[in-house]
Amino acid sequence: MTDRTATGAAASQDEARALLDSLPDTLPGDEILALNSAQSDIHTERTYDYNGWTFTLPPGVFRPGDTSRIVHDRLLDGTIPVKGRSYAAMGVGLGVEAVIAGALGAREVYAVDVHPDSVATAAAHYDRIVGDRSDTVFRPLVSNLFEEFPHSARLDVVTFNPPAVSRRTSDDPTVVRNVCVGAEIVLRFFDQIVTRDLLAPDGEIHLIVSNTAELKRIVGHAVDAGFRPAVLHRQTWEGDNCQAYLFKLIRHDAV
């Protein structure tokens, strides 16, 4: 079920705390494990289709799931605006977000992943589908979060679908990297943005996270770090208790 009731306006501090209190608790471990069965074909070559584009996934590159498609759809329909803006797709994987941003005329596209083969795959798809554009600079970057970003970088839009599932769902390090690193990766994400002053004055973060992760801890840390959240999209699925939230967050001093 889709729930798109938010206006996208950043909350006041009191509203942010009320939103935090309204979020669901993290699901029990057995439910998390049932919802996150490992992709048994991740070490094979596969394909993925989106918006009429076909993407080839080499072994080790993760196939987007339901939450990734929420981000893709919101980029494509303009809910997350990128035209003429500096945009960073964190955990870019096979490159769908980067391709959408390039096709829509982002001024600058950072395609970022800790996994070198994913960055190479995203770059190949971008080159094939989007190609050279005089109004867009494409920047593929192998980086653990923002560690390898240039100090001059100032981002208007950042999207992140983090591997924040709170239970280890597999012993395969490739699955762990893509699914269940835990909340700490998101806490470091916010801390690095603040410490390095990476957001432009009107910059926006679009974060998708579900109650398979420590949802309240993650959003609470963002609020404590000076961000104000709004829910752009809430997704549920019939037959389970998973709830996924797409948050828009901006810095308090930009409100």
mmCIF file of C-alpha atoms in Angstrom, residues 4 8 29-30 41 45 47 50 56 70 77 103 109 115 120 188 193 204 207 216-217 234 236 241:
data_model
loop_
_atom_site.group_PDB
_atom_site.id
_atom_site.type_symbol
_atom_site.label_atom_id
_atom_site.label_comp_id
_atom_site.label_asym_id
_atom_site.label_seq_id
_atom_site.Cartn_x
_atom_site.Cartn_y
_atom_site.Cartn_z
ATOM 1 C CA ARG A 4 1.821 9.830 0.035
ATOM 2 C CA GLY A 8 7.520 17.665 1.905
ATOM 3 C CA GLY A 29 14.360 -10.594 14.404
ATOM 4 C CA ASP A 30 12.428 -13.532 12.982
ATOM 5 C CA ASP A 41 21.776 -15.386 -7.741
ATOM 6 C CA GLU A 45 25.145 -12.259 -14.326
ATOM 7 C CA THR A 47 19.484 -8.188 -16.022
ATOM 8 C CA TYR A 50 13.306 -0.063 -15.530
ATOM 9 C CA THR A 56 23.143 -5.789 -16.996
ATOM 10 C CA ILE A 70 10.501 3.922 -4.615
ATOM 11 C CA ASP A 77 8.419 11.870 -11.490
ATOM 12 C CA ALA A 103 18.556 11.962 -18.425
ATOM 13 C CA VAL A 109 25.960 13.502 -10.988
ATOM 14 C CA HIS A 115 32.155 -1.448 -4.388
ATOM 15 C CA ALA A 120 32.214 0.639 -13.057
ATOM 16 C CA ARG A 188 28.152 8.087 9.866
ATOM 17 C CA ILE A 193 27.595 15.563 5.882
ATOM 18 C CA GLU A 204 18.113 18.071 0.475
ATOM 19 C CA LEU A 207 16.700 8.750 2.713
ATOM 20 C CA LYS A 216 13.755 5.527 15.323
ATOM 21 C CA ARG A 217 17.466 5.539 16.168
ATOM 22 C CA ARG A 234 5.242 5.573 3.133
ATOM 23 C CA THR A 236 3.486 -1.064 3.206
ATOM 24 C CA ASN A 241 4.451 -5.767 8.908
#
